[in-house]
Amino acid sequence: MGRSPCCDKNGLKKGPWTPEEDMKLTQYIQMHGPGNWRTLPKNAGLERCGKSCRLRWTNYLRPDIKRGRFSFEEEETIIQLHSVLGNKWSAIAARLPGRTDNEIKNYWNTHIRKRLLRMGIDPVTHAPRLDLLDLSSLLSSPQLNLSSLLRLQTLVNPDALRLAMNLLSSQNDQNQLFNFDQLQSQQAPVIQPNHFDNTINQQIPSNDLTTSSFSNQSQSLQGNMGHFPVGSSNSCDQIFQDNLKSYITTSDQSLPSTDIPSFCYEMKSDSLSDNSSFDQSLNYSSSSTNTNFSFDSVLSTPLSSPPPLNSVSGLINVSTEDERDSFCSNLLRFEIPGGLDFADFI
DNA sequence: AAACAGTGCAACCGCTCTGAC
DNA sequence: TGTCAGAGCGGTTGCACTGTT
């Protein structure tokens, strides 16, 4: 049973393709069409593995491939899609006509990823890298108290918070010791039904309701909130979903800058793979209002140090609206299409 | 001008999934 | 039903090119 081996790798050529090989492959596919990669090399007179032929064709020789530099709109789209899809290069490429997954992957790794890192943004989670923040400045804040620490616990890497609390306890004049684990147990019932109602009842300009901030925050939290007690009960899940729908569909309401929707914690990029409604929703238009964002403008800010704590939009007390908009919010902002059904992602 | 470091990208590797046998 | 090749995918490598010292 089964099939004979695809190809005998011994003796097959590897490495860069010559123009002659490209011509042979192109001419053969133009005559016979792509497919049946197993027999193609032999029929086309190529001493290559079928897999190599397929890669050469799909990544380089295909006539519909767009060569050259990525446009700003393409770059922006890649970042936005990556914030939702992660390293699903093929899924990203499917939404960028003329671009291959390999090309996008290379462009991400060589350009975009480095830019995000220089900006202090984790290219994996699209979140500000809280691990780089200066904890000493946090600890010196007059606003720091047990309450704020409890709040922080839901937002930052637990290890980082543990370190902060250890430092704080060592600084405390009254020698008041904090027990992280104890705090964690006290903090367990974080998601409460009223939380959502209170959240939605607060007013924020409608243009703040963007999937960028949404997905950005959700992914950042996913990355940082490995210990967050989510999904502890079915009823909580149901409340989460109901309120998420309310949040999405209530166009003139959004979240206060200091109050991240807890339901974001449940958003998982894995569940955002190929999805018809999502495909339709991501018919991204470069003529949207989002084209104001510029990497250069962001990069013009000093890069020698991590972003200040108060510029971490939505995570920790943000002092002004401008500060909130200045850093993260613009980075990945794009409008929520009307037909976007986030319930499918949950 | 040479040596070195950094960058960009084509191509390969290895894995998983799917469907034919 | 199990095996295997085909196809697809993400990660990695190798090399040519460019910039810097």
mmCIF file of C-alpha atoms (C1' of nucleotides) in Angstrom:
data_model
loop_
_atom_site.group_PDB
_atom_site.id
_atom_site.type_symbol
_atom_site.label_atom_id
_atom_site.label_comp_id
_atom_site.label_asym_id
_atom_site.label_seq_id
_atom_site.Cartn_x
_atom_site.Cartn_y
_atom_site.Cartn_z
ATOM 1 C CA MET A 1 0.000 0.000 0.000
ATOM 2 C CA GLY A 2 0.979 3.596 -0.168
ATOM 3 C CA ARG A 3 2.926 5.354 -2.784
ATOM 4 C CA SER A 4 6.446 5.179 -3.943
ATOM 5 C CA PRO A 5 8.805 7.801 -2.567
ATOM 6 C CA CYS A 6 8.297 11.300 -3.844
ATOM 7 C CA CYS A 7 11.793 11.596 -5.113
ATOM 8 C CA ASP A 8 15.209 10.270 -4.551
ATOM 9 C CA LYS A 9 17.068 13.136 -2.983
ATOM 10 C CA ASN A 10 20.406 11.691 -3.908
ATOM 11 C CA GLY A 11 21.802 13.392 -6.919
ATOM 12 C CA LEU A 12 19.180 16.087 -7.012
ATOM 13 C CA LYS A 13 20.384 19.617 -7.273
ATOM 14 C CA LYS A 14 20.032 22.028 -4.383
ATOM 15 C CA GLY A 15 20.763 25.660 -3.876
ATOM 16 C CA PRO A 16 19.999 28.704 -5.982
ATOM 17 C CA TRP A 17 18.035 28.267 -9.156
ATOM 18 C CA THR A 18 19.629 29.173 -12.447
ATOM 19 C CA PRO A 19 17.782 31.184 -15.103
ATOM 20 C CA GLU A 20 17.709 28.047 -17.256
ATOM 21 C CA GLU A 21 15.999 26.076 -14.531
ATOM 22 C CA ASP A 22 13.528 28.876 -13.972
ATOM 23 C CA MET A 23 12.741 28.936 -17.660
ATOM 24 C CA LYS A 24 12.222 25.191 -17.812
ATOM 25 C CA LEU A 25 9.931 25.238 -14.819
ATOM 26 C CA THR A 26 7.965 28.230 -16.049
ATOM 27 C CA GLN A 27 7.519 26.854 -19.523
ATOM 28 C CA TYR A 28 6.406 23.489 -18.232
ATOM 29 C CA ILE A 29 3.844 24.972 -15.868
ATOM 30 C CA GLN A 30 2.572 27.328 -18.547
ATOM 31 C CA MET A 31 1.930 24.309 -20.747
ATOM 32 C CA HIS A 32 0.690 21.803 -18.203
ATOM 33 C CA GLY A 33 -0.282 23.873 -15.229
ATOM 34 C CA PRO A 34 0.978 23.492 -11.665
ATOM 35 C CA GLY A 35 0.399 20.391 -9.644
ATOM 36 C CA ASN A 36 1.683 16.832 -9.581
ATOM 37 C CA TRP A 37 4.965 18.098 -8.275
ATOM 38 C CA ARG A 38 6.251 14.598 -7.930
ATOM 39 C CA THR A 39 6.530 13.975 -11.642
ATOM 40 C CA LEU A 40 7.019 17.556 -12.688
ATOM 41 C CA PRO A 41 10.811 17.763 -12.333
ATOM 42 C CA LYS A 42 11.393 14.721 -14.496
ATOM 43 C CA ASN A 43 8.896 15.809 -17.113
ATOM 44 C CA ALA A 44 10.290 19.306 -17.162
ATOM 45 C CA GLY A 45 13.843 18.104 -17.422
ATOM 46 C CA LEU A 46 14.852 19.407 -14.024
ATOM 47 C CA GLU A 47 17.175 17.694 -11.591
ATOM 48 C CA ARG A 48 15.263 19.050 -8.659
ATOM 49 C CA CYS A 49 12.995 17.673 -6.002
ATOM 50 C CA GLY A 50 9.336 18.313 -6.587
ATOM 51 C CA LYS A 51 9.150 20.162 -3.354
ATOM 52 C CA SER A 52 11.887 22.494 -4.457
ATOM 53 C CA CYS A 53 10.037 23.111 -7.720
ATOM 54 C CA ARG A 54 6.837 23.888 -5.899
ATOM 55 C CA LEU A 55 8.579 26.330 -3.588
ATOM 56 C CA ARG A 56 10.363 28.019 -6.463
ATOM 57 C CA TRP A 57 7.115 28.394 -8.332
ATOM 58 C CA THR A 58 4.932 29.553 -5.459
ATOM 59 C CA ASN A 59 7.494 31.875 -3.930
ATOM 60 C CA TYR A 60 9.192 33.325 -6.963
ATOM 61 C CA LEU A 61 8.077 32.376 -10.446
ATOM 62 C CA ARG A 62 4.321 32.668 -10.137
ATOM 63 C CA PRO A 63 3.198 35.411 -12.513
ATOM 64 C CA ASP A 64 0.861 37.057 -10.022
ATOM 65 C CA ILE A 65 3.598 37.688 -7.503
ATOM 66 C CA LYS A 66 4.177 41.308 -6.685
ATOM 67 C CA ARG A 67 7.843 42.118 -6.388
ATOM 68 C CA GLY A 68 9.483 45.084 -4.785
ATOM 69 C CA ARG A 69 9.201 46.869 -1.530
ATOM 70 C CA PHE A 70 6.174 46.626 0.665
ATOM 71 C CA SER A 71 3.949 49.667 0.584
ATOM 72 C CA PHE A 72 2.950 51.452 3.736
ATOM 73 C CA GLU A 73 -0.545 50.029 3.471
ATOM 74 C CA GLU A 74 0.810 46.518 3.089
ATOM 75 C CA GLU A 75 3.110 46.990 6.045
ATOM 76 C CA GLU A 76 0.326 48.310 8.192
ATOM 77 C CA THR A 77 -1.914 45.456 7.165
ATOM 78 C CA ILE A 78 0.742 42.917 8.049
ATOM 79 C CA ILE A 79 1.127 44.352 11.527
ATOM 80 C CA GLN A 80 -2.578 44.412 12.104
ATOM 81 C CA LEU A 81 -3.101 40.908 10.839
ATOM 82 C CA HIS A 82 -0.156 39.636 12.798
ATOM 83 C CA SER A 83 -1.582 41.122 15.955
ATOM 84 C CA VAL A 84 -4.625 38.954 15.432
ATOM 85 C CA LEU A 85 -3.320 35.912 13.615
ATOM 86 C CA GLY A 86 0.179 35.608 14.975
ATOM 87 C CA ASN A 87 2.741 33.835 12.823
ATOM 88 C CA LYS A 88 0.125 32.478 10.462
ATOM 89 C CA TRP A 89 2.037 33.715 7.464
ATOM 90 C CA SER A 90 -0.059 31.916 4.947
ATOM 91 C CA ALA A 91 -3.212 33.383 6.426
ATOM 92 C CA ILE A 92 -1.669 36.821 6.326
ATOM 93 C CA ALA A 93 -0.468 36.284 2.779
ATOM 94 C CA ALA A 94 -3.949 35.256 1.730
ATOM 95 C CA ARG A 95 -5.075 38.771 2.540
ATOM 96 C CA LEU A 96 -2.218 40.455 0.744
ATOM 97 C CA PRO A 97 -2.634 39.822 -2.980
ATOM 98 C CA GLY A 98 0.596 39.179 -4.775
ATOM 99 C CA ARG A 99 2.625 38.545 -1.659
ATOM 100 C CA THR A 100 3.815 35.132 -0.542
ATOM 101 C CA ASP A 101 3.937 33.836 2.961
ATOM 102 C CA ASN A 102 7.685 33.478 2.687
ATOM 103 C CA GLU A 103 8.088 37.066 1.588
ATOM 104 C CA ILE A 104 5.897 38.354 4.368
ATOM 105 C CA LYS A 105 7.690 36.215 6.899
ATOM 106 C CA ASN A 106 11.051 37.528 5.743
ATOM 107 C CA TYR A 107 9.830 41.090 5.780
ATOM 108 C CA TRP A 108 8.473 40.668 9.263
ATOM 109 C CA ASN A 109 11.661 39.173 10.610
ATOM 110 C CA THR A 110 13.994 41.622 8.937
ATOM 111 C CA HIS A 111 12.051 44.863 9.180
ATOM 112 C CA ILE A 112 8.910 45.004 11.229
ATOM 113 C CA ARG A 113 10.034 42.815 14.064
ATOM 114 C CA LYS A 114 13.133 44.887 14.636
ATOM 115 C CA ARG A 115 11.169 48.100 14.546
ATOM 116 C CA LEU A 116 8.744 46.859 17.146
ATOM 117 C CA LEU A 117 11.577 45.724 19.355
ATOM 118 C CA ARG A 118 13.247 49.114 19.082
ATOM 119 C CA MET A 119 9.974 50.694 20.037
ATOM 120 C CA GLY A 120 9.806 48.553 23.133
ATOM 121 C CA ILE A 121 6.973 46.467 21.809
ATOM 122 C CA ASP A 122 6.985 42.732 21.992
ATOM 123 C CA PRO A 123 6.593 41.555 18.382
ATOM 124 C CA VAL A 124 4.962 38.369 19.566
ATOM 125 C CA THR A 125 2.260 39.802 21.765
ATOM 126 C CA HIS A 126 2.218 43.332 20.308
ATOM 127 C CA ALA A 127 2.265 44.530 23.864
ATOM 128 C CA PRO A 128 4.648 46.988 25.433
ATOM 129 C CA ARG A 129 7.460 45.063 26.997
ATOM 130 C CA LEU A 130 6.685 45.511 30.653
ATOM 131 C CA ASP A 131 9.661 43.397 31.532
ATOM 132 C CA LEU A 132 11.826 46.260 30.343
ATOM 133 C CA LEU A 133 10.103 48.871 32.394
ATOM 134 C CA ASP A 134 11.923 50.571 35.186
ATOM 135 C CA LEU A 135 10.360 49.080 38.252
ATOM 136 C CA SER A 136 12.133 51.510 40.497
ATOM 137 C CA SER A 137 10.156 54.369 38.967
ATOM 138 C CA LEU A 138 7.033 52.405 39.587
ATOM 139 C CA LEU A 139 7.928 51.816 43.174
ATOM 140 C CA SER A 140 8.758 55.449 43.774
ATOM 141 C CA SER A 141 5.341 56.504 42.604
ATOM 142 C CA PRO A 142 3.302 58.150 45.360
ATOM 143 C CA GLN A 143 0.250 56.384 43.953
ATOM 144 C CA LEU A 144 1.664 52.994 44.701
ATOM 145 C CA ASN A 145 -0.293 51.124 47.296
ATOM 146 C CA LEU A 146 -1.699 47.705 47.867
ATOM 147 C CA SER A 147 -4.701 48.446 45.721
ATOM 148 C CA SER A 148 -2.628 49.450 42.748
ATOM 149 C CA LEU A 149 -0.466 46.413 43.159
ATOM 150 C CA LEU A 150 -3.479 44.188 43.153
ATOM 151 C CA ARG A 151 -4.531 45.842 39.963
ATOM 152 C CA LEU A 152 -1.107 45.479 38.500
ATOM 153 C CA GLN A 153 -1.174 41.833 39.212
ATOM 154 C CA THR A 154 -3.751 41.395 36.523
ATOM 155 C CA LEU A 155 -1.644 43.176 33.980
ATOM 156 C CA VAL A 156 1.978 42.356 34.317
ATOM 157 C CA ASN A 157 4.150 39.362 34.309
ATOM 158 C CA PRO A 158 3.728 37.716 37.697
ATOM 159 C CA ASP A 159 7.452 37.310 38.050
ATOM 160 C CA ALA A 160 7.995 40.981 37.440
ATOM 161 C CA LEU A 161 5.319 41.849 39.919
ATOM 162 C CA ARG A 162 6.783 39.507 42.468
ATOM 163 C CA LEU A 163 10.079 41.261 42.088
ATOM 164 C CA ALA A 164 8.407 44.634 42.455
ATOM 165 C CA MET A 165 6.644 43.544 45.569
ATOM 166 C CA ASN A 166 9.805 42.172 47.056
ATOM 167 C CA LEU A 167 11.488 45.471 46.415
ATOM 168 C CA LEU A 168 8.570 47.316 47.866
ATOM 169 C CA SER A 169 8.513 45.200 50.949
ATOM 170 C CA SER A 170 12.182 45.861 51.472
ATOM 171 C CA GLN A 171 11.523 49.574 51.200
ATOM 172 C CA ASN A 172 8.564 49.598 53.475
ATOM 173 C CA ASP A 173 9.389 51.490 56.656
ATOM 174 C CA GLN A 174 6.912 49.525 58.663
ATOM 175 C CA ASN A 175 8.455 46.383 57.370
ATOM 176 C CA GLN A 176 5.086 45.260 56.139
ATOM 177 C CA LEU A 177 5.598 42.113 54.181
ATOM 178 C CA PHE A 178 3.573 41.185 51.181
ATOM 179 C CA ASN A 179 2.810 37.625 50.428
ATOM 180 C CA PHE A 180 2.341 37.296 46.715
ATOM 181 C CA ASP A 181 0.589 33.986 46.822
ATOM 182 C CA GLN A 182 -1.737 35.237 49.474
ATOM 183 C CA LEU A 183 -2.560 38.240 47.387
ATOM 184 C CA GLN A 184 -3.123 36.025 44.428
ATOM 185 C CA SER A 185 -5.688 33.993 46.276
ATOM 186 C CA GLN A 186 -7.394 37.120 47.483
ATOM 187 C CA GLN A 187 -7.459 38.455 43.998
ATOM 188 C CA ALA A 188 -9.099 35.432 42.438
ATOM 189 C CA PRO A 189 -12.604 36.737 41.785
ATOM 190 C CA VAL A 190 -11.427 39.444 39.462
ATOM 191 C CA ILE A 191 -14.070 39.071 36.799
ATOM 192 C CA GLN A 192 -17.377 40.086 38.175
ATOM 193 C CA PRO A 193 -20.558 40.686 36.257
ATOM 194 C CA ASN A 194 -20.891 44.247 37.465
ATOM 195 C CA HIS A 195 -17.500 44.997 36.175
ATOM 196 C CA PHE A 196 -18.723 44.862 32.623
ATOM 197 C CA ASP A 197 -21.752 46.988 33.261
ATOM 198 C CA ASN A 198 -19.689 49.608 34.937
ATOM 199 C CA THR A 199 -17.210 49.456 32.159
ATOM 200 C CA ILE A 200 -19.686 49.892 29.355
ATOM 201 C CA ASN A 201 -21.497 52.662 31.096
ATOM 202 C CA GLN A 202 -18.469 54.821 30.963
ATOM 203 C CA GLN A 203 -18.138 57.126 28.014
ATOM 204 C CA ILE A 204 -15.239 57.361 25.651
ATOM 205 C CA PRO A 205 -15.111 58.755 22.127
ATOM 206 C CA SER A 206 -16.347 56.229 19.630
ATOM 207 C CA ASN A 207 -13.187 56.368 17.602
ATOM 208 C CA ASP A 208 -11.429 54.682 20.456
ATOM 209 C CA LEU A 209 -13.368 51.564 19.783
ATOM 210 C CA THR A 210 -11.002 49.956 17.404
ATOM 211 C CA THR A 211 -10.022 46.408 16.905
ATOM 212 C CA SER A 212 -6.437 47.427 17.027
ATOM 213 C CA SER A 213 -6.551 48.479 20.586
ATOM 214 C CA PHE A 214 -8.819 45.584 21.182
ATOM 215 C CA SER A 215 -6.671 42.930 19.667
ATOM 216 C CA ASN A 216 -3.550 44.604 20.863
ATOM 217 C CA GLN A 217 -4.688 44.606 24.404
ATOM 218 C CA SER A 218 -6.158 41.189 24.212
ATOM 219 C CA GLN A 219 -3.001 39.671 22.887
ATOM 220 C CA SER A 220 -0.810 41.534 25.257
ATOM 221 C CA LEU A 221 -2.854 40.309 28.089
ATOM 222 C CA GLN A 222 -2.849 36.847 26.746
ATOM 223 C CA GLY A 223 0.879 37.012 26.731
ATOM 224 C CA ASN A 224 1.205 38.399 30.183
ATOM 225 C CA MET A 225 -1.697 36.860 31.957
ATOM 226 C CA GLY A 226 -0.788 33.264 32.125
ATOM 227 C CA HIS A 227 -1.830 33.195 35.755
ATOM 228 C CA PHE A 228 -4.979 35.157 35.364
ATOM 229 C CA PRO A 229 -7.922 33.271 36.764
ATOM 230 C CA VAL A 230 -10.135 33.319 33.724
ATOM 231 C CA GLY A 231 -12.761 30.869 32.683
ATOM 232 C CA SER A 232 -13.133 29.576 36.149
ATOM 233 C CA SER A 233 -16.806 28.959 35.649
ATOM 234 C CA ASN A 234 -19.234 28.541 32.822
ATOM 235 C CA SER A 235 -21.397 31.338 34.062
ATOM 236 C CA CYS A 236 -18.445 33.606 34.007
ATOM 237 C CA ASP A 237 -17.740 32.564 30.437
ATOM 238 C CA GLN A 238 -21.282 33.339 29.476
ATOM 239 C CA ILE A 239 -21.103 36.732 31.099
ATOM 240 C CA PHE A 240 -17.849 37.294 29.357
ATOM 241 C CA GLN A 241 -19.324 36.502 25.972
ATOM 242 C CA ASP A 242 -22.462 38.521 26.524
ATOM 243 C CA ASN A 243 -20.537 41.534 27.594
ATOM 244 C CA LEU A 244 -18.077 41.140 24.800
ATOM 245 C CA LYS A 245 -20.935 41.308 22.327
ATOM 246 C CA SER A 246 -22.287 44.344 24.073
ATOM 247 C CA TYR A 247 -18.902 45.910 23.978
ATOM 248 C CA ILE A 248 -18.469 45.302 20.285
ATOM 249 C CA THR A 249 -21.935 46.285 19.206
ATOM 250 C CA THR A 250 -22.209 49.402 21.297
ATOM 251 C CA SER A 251 -20.492 51.721 18.903
ATOM 252 C CA ASP A 252 -20.697 54.861 20.984
ATOM 253 C CA GLN A 253 -19.325 53.283 24.084
ATOM 254 C CA SER A 254 -15.924 52.101 24.939
ATOM 255 C CA LEU A 255 -13.620 51.520 27.761
ATOM 256 C CA PRO A 256 -12.010 54.020 29.979
ATOM 257 C CA SER A 257 -8.344 54.235 29.439
ATOM 258 C CA THR A 258 -7.576 52.746 32.786
ATOM 259 C CA ASP A 259 -9.981 49.890 32.548
ATOM 260 C CA ILE A 260 -9.106 47.117 30.188
ATOM 261 C CA PRO A 261 -11.972 44.798 29.417
ATOM 262 C CA SER A 262 -11.348 41.687 31.371
ATOM 263 C CA PHE A 263 -12.992 39.655 28.675
ATOM 264 C CA CYS A 264 -10.012 40.394 26.486
ATOM 265 C CA TYR A 265 -8.143 37.917 28.567
ATOM 266 C CA GLU A 266 -10.106 35.182 26.947
ATOM 267 C CA MET A 267 -9.410 36.190 23.368
ATOM 268 C CA LYS A 268 -7.070 33.693 21.888
ATOM 269 C CA SER A 269 -5.401 34.128 18.572
ATOM 270 C CA ASP A 270 -5.532 30.412 17.954
ATOM 271 C CA SER A 271 -9.234 30.676 17.561
ATOM 272 C CA LEU A 272 -8.858 33.306 14.909
ATOM 273 C CA SER A 273 -7.623 31.114 12.164
ATOM 274 C CA ASP A 274 -9.370 30.999 8.850
ATOM 275 C CA ASN A 275 -12.846 32.137 9.491
ATOM 276 C CA SER A 276 -15.249 33.261 6.880
ATOM 277 C CA SER A 277 -16.766 36.083 8.807
ATOM 278 C CA PHE A 278 -13.365 37.217 9.769
ATOM 279 C CA ASP A 279 -12.193 37.127 6.182
ATOM 280 C CA GLN A 280 -15.011 39.364 5.184
ATOM 281 C CA SER A 281 -14.411 41.629 8.063
ATOM 282 C CA LEU A 282 -10.813 42.135 7.247
ATOM 283 C CA ASN A 283 -11.382 43.650 3.873
ATOM 284 C CA TYR A 284 -9.030 46.259 4.972
ATOM 285 C CA SER A 285 -9.120 49.519 3.119
ATOM 286 C CA SER A 286 -6.052 51.639 2.855
ATOM 287 C CA SER A 287 -8.277 54.643 2.422
ATOM 288 C CA SER A 288 -9.552 54.298 5.913
ATOM 289 C CA THR A 289 -8.874 56.868 8.539
ATOM 290 C CA ASN A 290 -5.932 54.946 9.817
ATOM 291 C CA THR A 291 -3.342 56.055 7.392
ATOM 292 C CA ASN A 292 -2.105 58.762 9.673
ATOM 293 C CA PHE A 293 0.055 56.390 11.535
ATOM 294 C CA SER A 294 3.692 56.422 10.638
ATOM 295 C CA PHE A 295 6.478 54.329 11.911
ATOM 296 C CA ASP A 296 8.814 57.193 11.385
ATOM 297 C CA SER A 297 6.806 59.373 13.658
ATOM 298 C CA VAL A 298 6.956 56.759 16.327
ATOM 299 C CA LEU A 299 10.580 56.110 15.753
ATOM 300 C CA SER A 300 11.322 59.768 16.144
ATOM 301 C CA THR A 301 10.789 59.324 19.825
ATOM 302 C CA PRO A 302 13.812 58.423 21.889
ATOM 303 C CA LEU A 303 14.575 54.776 21.643
ATOM 304 C CA SER A 304 17.332 54.463 24.134
ATOM 305 C CA SER A 305 14.991 53.608 26.924
ATOM 306 C CA PRO A 306 11.783 51.679 27.255
ATOM 307 C CA PRO A 307 8.530 53.565 27.064
ATOM 308 C CA PRO A 308 7.607 55.316 30.285
ATOM 309 C CA LEU A 309 5.249 53.463 32.465
ATOM 310 C CA ASN A 310 2.464 55.914 32.056
ATOM 311 C CA SER A 311 2.569 55.610 28.312
ATOM 312 C CA VAL A 312 1.536 52.032 28.408
ATOM 313 C CA SER A 313 -1.901 52.656 27.124
ATOM 314 C CA GLY A 314 -4.640 51.219 29.167
ATOM 315 C CA LEU A 315 -2.430 49.114 31.308
ATOM 316 C CA ILE A 316 -1.387 51.382 34.088
ATOM 317 C CA ASN A 317 -2.818 54.720 35.057
ATOM 318 C CA VAL A 318 -2.504 56.879 32.011
ATOM 319 C CA SER A 319 -2.378 60.495 32.818
ATOM 320 C CA THR A 320 -3.707 62.045 29.655
ATOM 321 C CA GLU A 321 -5.588 61.111 26.568
ATOM 322 C CA ASP A 322 -2.711 62.314 24.457
ATOM 323 C CA GLU A 323 -0.289 60.035 26.161
ATOM 324 C CA ARG A 324 -2.590 57.163 25.675
ATOM 325 C CA ASP A 325 -2.850 57.836 21.990
ATOM 326 C CA SER A 326 0.773 58.619 21.514
ATOM 327 C CA PHE A 327 2.258 55.241 21.929
ATOM 328 C CA CYS A 328 0.403 52.039 21.510
ATOM 329 C CA SER A 329 -3.021 53.011 20.423
ATOM 330 C CA ASN A 330 -1.989 54.301 17.061
ATOM 331 C CA LEU A 331 0.289 51.463 16.420
ATOM 332 C CA LEU A 332 -2.249 48.887 15.500
ATOM 333 C CA ARG A 333 -5.409 50.822 15.084
ATOM 334 C CA PHE A 334 -7.972 49.923 12.525
ATOM 335 C CA GLU A 335 -11.699 50.192 12.410
ATOM 336 C CA ILE A 336 -14.046 47.419 13.364
ATOM 337 C CA PRO A 337 -15.994 46.532 10.268
ATOM 338 C CA GLY A 338 -19.695 46.509 10.854
ATOM 339 C CA GLY A 339 -20.074 42.855 10.067
ATOM 340 C CA LEU A 340 -17.364 41.661 12.333
ATOM 341 C CA ASP A 341 -18.711 38.982 14.587
ATOM 342 C CA PHE A 342 -16.359 38.531 17.463
ATOM 343 C CA ALA A 343 -18.571 35.901 18.960
ATOM 344 C CA ASP A 344 -17.122 33.493 16.418
ATOM 345 C CA PHE A 345 -13.690 33.948 17.867
ATOM 346 C CA ILE A 346 -14.579 33.020 21.359
ATOM 347 C "C1'" DA B 1 41.591 49.098 -0.030
ATOM 348 C "C1'" DA B 2 40.776 45.467 3.039
ATOM 349 C "C1'" DA B 3 38.453 43.445 6.832
ATOM 350 C "C1'" DC B 4 34.600 43.050 9.379
ATOM 351 C "C1'" DA B 5 29.737 43.480 10.710
ATOM 352 C "C1'" DG B 6 25.119 43.992 9.531
ATOM 353 C "C1'" DT B 7 21.247 43.202 6.477
ATOM 354 C "C1'" DG B 8 18.025 41.052 3.270
ATOM 355 C "C1'" DC B 9 16.179 37.267 1.121
ATOM 356 C "C1'" DA B 10 15.987 32.863 -1.469
ATOM 357 C "C1'" DA B 11 16.064 28.353 -0.351
ATOM 358 C "C1'" DC B 12 16.093 24.507 2.619
ATOM 359 C "C1'" DC B 13 14.617 21.734 6.693
ATOM 360 C "C1'" DG B 14 11.540 19.405 9.368
ATOM 361 C "C1'" DC B 15 7.154 18.970 10.935
ATOM 362 C "C1'" DT B 16 1.985 18.355 10.481
ATOM 363 C "C1'" DC B 17 -2.162 17.491 8.046
ATOM 364 C "C1'" DT B 18 -4.764 15.377 4.398
ATOM 365 C "C1'" DG B 19 -6.085 12.103 1.274
ATOM 366 C "C1'" DA B 20 -4.936 8.186 -1.789
ATOM 367 C "C1'" DC B 21 -3.992 3.522 -1.714
ATOM 368 C "C1'" DT C 1 -7.557 0.760 9.138
ATOM 369 C "C1'" DG C 2 -2.818 1.666 8.622
ATOM 370 C "C1'" DT C 3 0.770 3.450 5.712
ATOM 371 C "C1'" DC C 4 2.737 6.676 2.946
ATOM 372 C "C1'" DA C 5 3.280 10.541 -0.428
ATOM 373 C "C1'" DG C 6 1.778 15.098 -1.437
ATOM 374 C "C1'" DA C 7 1.052 19.489 0.040
ATOM 375 C "C1'" DG C 8 1.493 23.177 3.050
ATOM 376 C "C1'" DC C 9 3.448 25.562 6.725
ATOM 377 C "C1'" DG C 10 6.697 27.962 10.074
ATOM 378 C "C1'" DG C 11 11.405 28.146 11.382
ATOM 379 C "C1'" DT C 12 16.110 28.342 10.108
ATOM 380 C "C1'" DT C 13 20.217 28.680 7.285
ATOM 381 C "C1'" DG C 14 23.485 30.277 3.899
ATOM 382 C "C1'" DC C 15 25.081 33.590 0.999
ATOM 383 C "C1'" DA C 16 25.303 37.805 -1.552
ATOM 384 C "C1'" DC C 17 25.201 42.492 -0.906
ATOM 385 C "C1'" DT C 18 25.960 46.840 1.597
ATOM 386 C "C1'" DG C 19 27.753 49.779 5.046
ATOM 387 C "C1'" DT C 20 31.253 50.869 8.434
ATOM 388 C "C1'" DT C 21 35.763 51.091 10.404
#
